Amino acid sequence: MDWLIVTWDLYRRVFTRAALLALRNWPVLFTTFVYSGLLRLTAFLAGPLGIFAGILTSLVFAACASSFLYLIETMVRSGRVNWADFQRSFGVYLWDVLALSFVAWLASLLLAPAVLQLPQGEVIWLCLLLAAFVFFNAVPELIYIGRSHALALLGESYQFMANNWIEWLPANCAAAALIWAIASLPVQGVASIVPALLTPLFVYFAMVMRGLLFLELSSTSRRGRVFRYRAGF
């Protein structure tokens, strides 16, 4: 019972802090539209380049992911983001994102054909994807907080999830389900603008929430959080 009360109090503090940070740094929300525009422009311009189109698109995607992660890190750590942070954000975690993307692509390339040939291969592959989603769920936060290399990040994410899954997953699964539901809204006529506007908003809030929750969970133990709550800290 103590664990449930402590976790609820943890969520209350994290969600309140995330809402305040998201509102204070509201211009960061519009960077999601900048990233979307850059990716679409890149896909359009890179179309005639053949095999190099995929490489260029991957680079731009990694740069945009680096930028967003760096801005979220700055918000979580200092509480404020400025124009200078945005300008230097694209290269900060570029190679980390590229390395992880390559690992994911290579694993899919090697494993998928072999697994799908097995009896019930589609079910097995789905289970593997679900396991990867769970065990490597904290990789985005570890990129800017853990500061380790690609394979080490995967190991650290596994260890973090093993220690904190019961606190981490409920909030993040709820956020993911909400984002998926919003993105799946009808897209006919004028109503199509609703998911296009709300999805980036909730992704933005969810990433701030995840960063704050990760800091809380990685800096304390379950027993320590219960003790701190009982002591009134």
mmCIF file of C-alpha atoms in Angstrom:
data_model
loop_
_atom_site.group_PDB
_atom_site.id
_atom_site.type_symbol
_atom_site.label_atom_id
_atom_site.label_comp_id
_atom_site.label_asym_id
_atom_site.label_seq_id
_atom_site.Cartn_x
_atom_site.Cartn_y
_atom_site.Cartn_z
ATOM 1 C CA MET A 1 0.000 0.000 0.000
ATOM 2 C CA ASP A 2 2.875 2.371 0.808
ATOM 3 C CA TRP A 3 4.348 1.727 -2.634
ATOM 4 C CA LEU A 4 1.070 2.685 -4.347
ATOM 5 C CA ILE A 5 0.741 5.921 -2.375
ATOM 6 C CA VAL A 6 4.399 6.825 -2.957
ATOM 7 C CA THR A 7 4.118 6.132 -6.689
ATOM 8 C CA TRP A 8 0.966 8.226 -6.950
ATOM 9 C CA ASP A 9 2.731 11.074 -5.157
ATOM 10 C CA LEU A 10 5.686 10.658 -7.518
ATOM 11 C CA TYR A 11 3.393 10.905 -10.552
ATOM 12 C CA ARG A 12 1.685 13.962 -9.092
ATOM 13 C CA ARG A 13 4.979 15.803 -8.642
ATOM 14 C CA VAL A 14 6.380 14.736 -12.012
ATOM 15 C CA PHE A 15 3.246 15.586 -14.003
ATOM 16 C CA THR A 16 2.876 18.962 -12.286
ATOM 17 C CA ARG A 17 6.518 19.835 -12.907
ATOM 18 C CA ALA A 18 6.272 18.638 -16.522
ATOM 19 C CA ALA A 19 3.211 20.815 -17.150
ATOM 20 C CA LEU A 20 4.962 23.877 -15.720
ATOM 21 C CA LEU A 21 8.120 23.279 -17.772
ATOM 22 C CA ALA A 22 6.125 22.622 -20.941
ATOM 23 C CA LEU A 23 4.198 25.859 -20.510
ATOM 24 C CA ARG A 24 7.280 27.897 -19.625
ATOM 25 C CA ASN A 25 9.117 26.629 -22.701
ATOM 26 C CA TRP A 26 6.138 26.571 -25.073
ATOM 27 C CA PRO A 27 8.200 27.578 -28.170
ATOM 28 C CA VAL A 28 9.840 24.139 -28.036
ATOM 29 C CA LEU A 29 6.490 22.658 -29.068
ATOM 30 C CA PHE A 30 6.797 24.304 -32.486
ATOM 31 C CA THR A 31 10.144 22.631 -33.139
ATOM 32 C CA THR A 32 8.179 19.427 -33.769
ATOM 33 C CA PHE A 33 6.618 21.116 -36.804
ATOM 34 C CA VAL A 34 10.079 22.273 -37.906
ATOM 35 C CA TYR A 35 11.377 18.702 -37.732
ATOM 36 C CA SER A 36 8.371 17.395 -39.654
ATOM 37 C CA GLY A 37 8.905 20.017 -42.346
ATOM 38 C CA LEU A 38 12.617 19.230 -42.613
ATOM 39 C CA LEU A 39 11.940 15.507 -42.993
ATOM 40 C CA ARG A 40 9.310 16.051 -45.670
ATOM 41 C CA LEU A 41 11.547 18.457 -47.555
ATOM 42 C CA THR A 42 14.442 16.017 -47.338
ATOM 43 C CA ALA A 43 12.294 13.155 -48.633
ATOM 44 C CA PHE A 44 11.158 15.315 -51.554
ATOM 45 C CA LEU A 45 14.640 16.532 -52.490
ATOM 46 C CA ALA A 46 16.342 13.177 -51.936
ATOM 47 C CA GLY A 47 13.867 11.206 -54.053
ATOM 48 C CA PRO A 48 16.027 11.145 -57.218
ATOM 49 C CA LEU A 49 19.189 10.140 -55.303
ATOM 50 C CA GLY A 50 18.398 6.422 -55.149
ATOM 51 C CA ILE A 51 20.266 4.603 -52.385
ATOM 52 C CA PHE A 52 21.668 7.873 -51.072
ATOM 53 C CA ALA A 53 18.129 9.096 -50.371
ATOM 54 C CA GLY A 54 17.853 6.708 -47.419
ATOM 55 C CA ILE A 55 21.242 7.772 -46.051
ATOM 56 C CA LEU A 56 20.382 11.466 -46.286
ATOM 57 C CA THR A 57 16.958 10.934 -44.732
ATOM 58 C CA SER A 58 18.527 8.971 -41.864
ATOM 59 C CA LEU A 59 21.005 11.789 -41.231
ATOM 60 C CA VAL A 60 18.280 14.421 -41.127
ATOM 61 C CA PHE A 61 16.103 12.250 -38.882
ATOM 62 C CA ALA A 62 19.036 11.697 -36.493
ATOM 63 C CA ALA A 63 19.770 15.432 -36.448
ATOM 64 C CA CYS A 64 16.130 16.236 -35.635
ATOM 65 C CA ALA A 65 16.024 13.560 -32.911
ATOM 66 C CA SER A 66 19.285 14.938 -31.486
ATOM 67 C CA SER A 67 17.826 18.433 -31.432
ATOM 68 C CA PHE A 68 14.636 17.390 -29.665
ATOM 69 C CA LEU A 69 16.457 15.287 -27.071
ATOM 70 C CA TYR A 70 18.900 18.107 -26.335
ATOM 71 C CA LEU A 71 16.072 20.616 -25.868
ATOM 72 C CA ILE A 72 14.247 18.219 -23.536
ATOM 73 C CA GLU A 73 17.488 17.671 -21.604
ATOM 74 C CA THR A 74 18.000 21.416 -21.229
ATOM 75 C CA MET A 75 14.451 21.869 -19.983
ATOM 76 C CA VAL A 76 14.724 19.013 -17.494
ATOM 77 C CA ARG A 77 18.114 20.069 -16.163
ATOM 78 C CA SER A 78 17.904 23.885 -16.163
ATOM 79 C CA GLY A 79 14.220 24.647 -16.656
ATOM 80 C CA ARG A 80 14.759 27.057 -19.570
ATOM 81 C CA VAL A 81 15.538 26.758 -23.288
ATOM 82 C CA ASN A 82 16.736 29.589 -25.528
ATOM 83 C CA TRP A 83 17.476 30.156 -29.214
ATOM 84 C CA ALA A 84 21.167 29.344 -28.773
ATOM 85 C CA ASP A 85 20.232 25.916 -27.395
ATOM 86 C CA PHE A 86 18.155 25.212 -30.500
ATOM 87 C CA GLN A 87 20.955 26.306 -32.837
ATOM 88 C CA ARG A 88 23.512 23.907 -31.377
ATOM 89 C CA SER A 89 21.103 21.060 -30.676
ATOM 90 C CA PHE A 90 21.227 19.255 -34.041
ATOM 91 C CA GLY A 91 24.720 17.858 -33.653
ATOM 92 C CA VAL A 92 24.894 17.120 -29.928
ATOM 93 C CA TYR A 93 23.522 13.554 -30.060
ATOM 94 C CA LEU A 94 23.619 13.026 -33.812
ATOM 95 C CA TRP A 95 26.075 10.128 -33.732
ATOM 96 C CA ASP A 96 24.394 8.473 -30.754
ATOM 97 C CA VAL A 97 21.055 8.420 -32.575
ATOM 98 C CA LEU A 98 22.702 7.209 -35.788
ATOM 99 C CA ALA A 99 24.511 4.417 -33.948
ATOM 100 C CA LEU A 100 21.325 3.204 -32.253
ATOM 101 C CA SER A 101 19.383 3.447 -35.520
ATOM 102 C CA PHE A 102 22.045 1.338 -37.206
ATOM 103 C CA VAL A 103 21.924 -1.276 -34.431
ATOM 104 C CA ALA A 104 18.118 -1.454 -34.704
ATOM 105 C CA TRP A 105 18.266 -1.696 -38.507
ATOM 106 C CA LEU A 106 20.947 -4.408 -38.410
ATOM 107 C CA ALA A 107 19.082 -6.444 -35.789
ATOM 108 C CA SER A 108 15.891 -6.242 -37.832
ATOM 109 C CA LEU A 109 17.718 -7.151 -41.037
ATOM 110 C CA LEU A 110 19.329 -10.228 -39.505
ATOM 111 C CA LEU A 111 16.572 -11.450 -37.184
ATOM 112 C CA ALA A 112 13.336 -10.761 -39.030
ATOM 113 C CA PRO A 113 13.848 -13.145 -41.989
ATOM 114 C CA ALA A 114 14.963 -15.989 -39.712
ATOM 115 C CA VAL A 115 12.195 -15.524 -37.152
ATOM 116 C CA LEU A 116 9.392 -15.117 -39.714
ATOM 117 C CA GLN A 117 10.277 -18.470 -41.261
ATOM 118 C CA LEU A 118 9.593 -20.290 -37.991
ATOM 119 C CA PRO A 119 6.218 -21.789 -37.118
ATOM 120 C CA GLN A 120 4.175 -18.980 -35.590
ATOM 121 C CA GLY A 121 6.966 -16.682 -36.743
ATOM 122 C CA GLU A 122 4.771 -13.570 -36.864
ATOM 123 C CA VAL A 123 3.686 -14.104 -33.268
ATOM 124 C CA ILE A 124 7.288 -14.643 -32.151
ATOM 125 C CA TRP A 125 8.414 -11.526 -34.011
ATOM 126 C CA LEU A 126 5.630 -9.498 -32.410
ATOM 127 C CA CYS A 127 6.703 -10.763 -28.980
ATOM 128 C CA LEU A 128 10.310 -9.787 -29.713
ATOM 129 C CA LEU A 129 9.228 -6.303 -30.745
ATOM 130 C CA LEU A 130 7.163 -5.984 -27.567
ATOM 131 C CA ALA A 131 10.115 -7.126 -25.445
ATOM 132 C CA ALA A 132 12.393 -4.612 -27.182
ATOM 133 C CA PHE A 133 9.821 -1.871 -26.570
ATOM 134 C CA VAL A 134 9.740 -2.705 -22.853
ATOM 135 C CA PHE A 135 13.411 -3.362 -22.124
ATOM 136 C CA PHE A 136 14.777 -0.507 -24.242
ATOM 137 C CA ASN A 137 12.061 1.988 -23.393
ATOM 138 C CA ALA A 138 14.404 4.283 -21.468
ATOM 139 C CA VAL A 139 16.986 4.606 -24.254
ATOM 140 C CA PRO A 140 15.947 8.185 -25.255
ATOM 141 C CA GLU A 141 16.528 9.435 -21.714
ATOM 142 C CA LEU A 142 19.788 7.512 -21.378
ATOM 143 C CA ILE A 143 21.110 9.174 -24.536
ATOM 144 C CA TYR A 144 21.142 12.566 -22.831
ATOM 145 C CA ILE A 145 21.468 11.494 -19.196
ATOM 146 C CA GLY A 146 23.500 8.287 -19.318
ATOM 147 C CA ARG A 147 26.083 9.504 -21.858
ATOM 148 C CA SER A 148 27.148 5.965 -22.823
ATOM 149 C CA HIS A 149 27.716 4.416 -26.255
ATOM 150 C CA ALA A 150 25.035 2.577 -28.239
ATOM 151 C CA LEU A 151 25.408 -0.989 -26.956
ATOM 152 C CA ALA A 152 26.061 0.208 -23.417
ATOM 153 C CA LEU A 153 22.860 2.288 -23.606
ATOM 154 C CA LEU A 154 20.864 -0.824 -24.407
ATOM 155 C CA GLY A 155 22.337 -2.633 -21.404
ATOM 156 C CA GLU A 156 21.684 0.348 -19.135
ATOM 157 C CA SER A 157 18.103 0.607 -20.347
ATOM 158 C CA TYR A 158 17.561 -3.092 -19.594
ATOM 159 C CA GLN A 159 18.946 -2.619 -16.072
ATOM 160 C CA PHE A 160 16.848 0.503 -15.474
ATOM 161 C CA MET A 161 13.686 -1.248 -16.616
ATOM 162 C CA ALA A 162 14.457 -4.294 -14.463
ATOM 163 C CA ASN A 163 14.706 -2.014 -11.411
ATOM 164 C CA ASN A 164 11.900 0.439 -12.164
ATOM 165 C CA TRP A 165 9.439 -1.132 -14.581
ATOM 166 C CA ILE A 166 6.547 -1.057 -12.148
ATOM 167 C CA GLU A 167 6.851 2.734 -11.733
ATOM 168 C CA TRP A 168 7.970 3.558 -15.283
ATOM 169 C CA LEU A 169 5.582 1.590 -17.486
ATOM 170 C CA PRO A 170 2.112 2.680 -16.235
ATOM 171 C CA ALA A 171 2.699 6.392 -16.916
ATOM 172 C CA ASN A 172 4.471 5.786 -20.208
ATOM 173 C CA CYS A 173 1.995 3.214 -21.517
ATOM 174 C CA ALA A 174 -0.864 5.572 -20.662
ATOM 175 C CA ALA A 175 0.886 8.421 -22.473
ATOM 176 C CA ALA A 176 1.635 6.230 -25.504
ATOM 177 C CA ALA A 177 -1.978 5.019 -25.638
ATOM 178 C CA LEU A 178 -3.279 8.592 -25.477
ATOM 179 C CA ILE A 179 -0.940 9.745 -28.233
ATOM 180 C CA TRP A 180 -1.924 6.758 -30.392
ATOM 181 C CA ALA A 181 -5.633 7.478 -29.822
ATOM 182 C CA ILE A 182 -5.210 11.132 -30.788
ATOM 183 C CA ALA A 183 -3.151 10.288 -33.865
ATOM 184 C CA SER A 184 -5.855 7.792 -34.907
ATOM 185 C CA LEU A 185 -8.685 10.341 -34.880
ATOM 186 C CA PRO A 186 -10.631 10.743 -38.142
ATOM 187 C CA VAL A 187 -8.703 12.797 -40.700
ATOM 188 C CA GLN A 188 -11.530 13.867 -42.990
ATOM 189 C CA GLY A 189 -12.137 17.505 -43.807
ATOM 190 C CA VAL A 190 -11.418 20.246 -41.286
ATOM 191 C CA ALA A 191 -11.257 17.674 -38.460
ATOM 192 C CA SER A 192 -7.934 16.425 -39.829
ATOM 193 C CA ILE A 193 -6.197 19.400 -38.233
ATOM 194 C CA VAL A 194 -7.058 18.159 -34.721
ATOM 195 C CA PRO A 195 -4.711 15.132 -34.572
ATOM 196 C CA ALA A 196 -2.078 17.083 -36.539
ATOM 197 C CA LEU A 197 -2.002 19.722 -33.804
ATOM 198 C CA LEU A 198 -2.667 17.630 -30.689
ATOM 199 C CA THR A 199 -0.244 14.780 -31.414
ATOM 200 C CA PRO A 200 2.915 16.981 -31.288
ATOM 201 C CA LEU A 201 1.561 18.662 -28.149
ATOM 202 C CA PHE A 202 1.173 15.394 -26.249
ATOM 203 C CA VAL A 203 4.481 14.012 -27.572
ATOM 204 C CA TYR A 204 6.168 17.179 -26.309
ATOM 205 C CA PHE A 205 4.576 16.881 -22.856
ATOM 206 C CA ALA A 206 5.233 13.135 -22.671
ATOM 207 C CA MET A 207 8.947 13.571 -23.380
ATOM 208 C CA VAL A 208 9.291 16.205 -20.661
ATOM 209 C CA MET A 209 7.405 13.940 -18.256
ATOM 210 C CA ARG A 210 9.640 10.984 -19.157
ATOM 211 C CA GLY A 211 12.805 12.990 -18.533
ATOM 212 C CA LEU A 212 11.662 14.118 -15.088
ATOM 213 C CA LEU A 213 10.423 10.658 -14.160
ATOM 214 C CA PHE A 214 13.686 9.084 -15.286
ATOM 215 C CA LEU A 215 15.707 11.465 -13.109
ATOM 216 C CA GLU A 216 13.513 10.680 -10.107
ATOM 217 C CA LEU A 217 13.685 6.909 -10.540
ATOM 218 C CA SER A 218 17.370 6.709 -11.443
ATOM 219 C CA SER A 219 18.470 8.825 -8.488
ATOM 220 C CA THR A 220 16.484 6.976 -5.793
ATOM 221 C CA SER A 221 15.564 3.419 -4.876
ATOM 222 C CA ARG A 222 12.047 2.138 -4.239
ATOM 223 C CA ARG A 223 12.814 1.724 -0.546
ATOM 224 C CA GLY A 224 14.399 5.167 -0.433
ATOM 225 C CA ARG A 225 11.315 6.778 -1.965
ATOM 226 C CA VAL A 226 9.066 5.107 0.608
ATOM 227 C CA PHE A 227 11.344 6.251 3.441
ATOM 228 C CA ARG A 228 11.455 9.807 2.099
ATOM 229 C CA TYR A 229 7.668 9.910 1.793
ATOM 230 C CA ARG A 230 7.180 8.646 5.364
ATOM 231 C CA ALA A 231 9.682 11.234 6.596
ATOM 232 C CA GLY A 232 7.724 13.987 4.845
ATOM 233 C CA PHE A 233 10.459 15.036 2.412
#
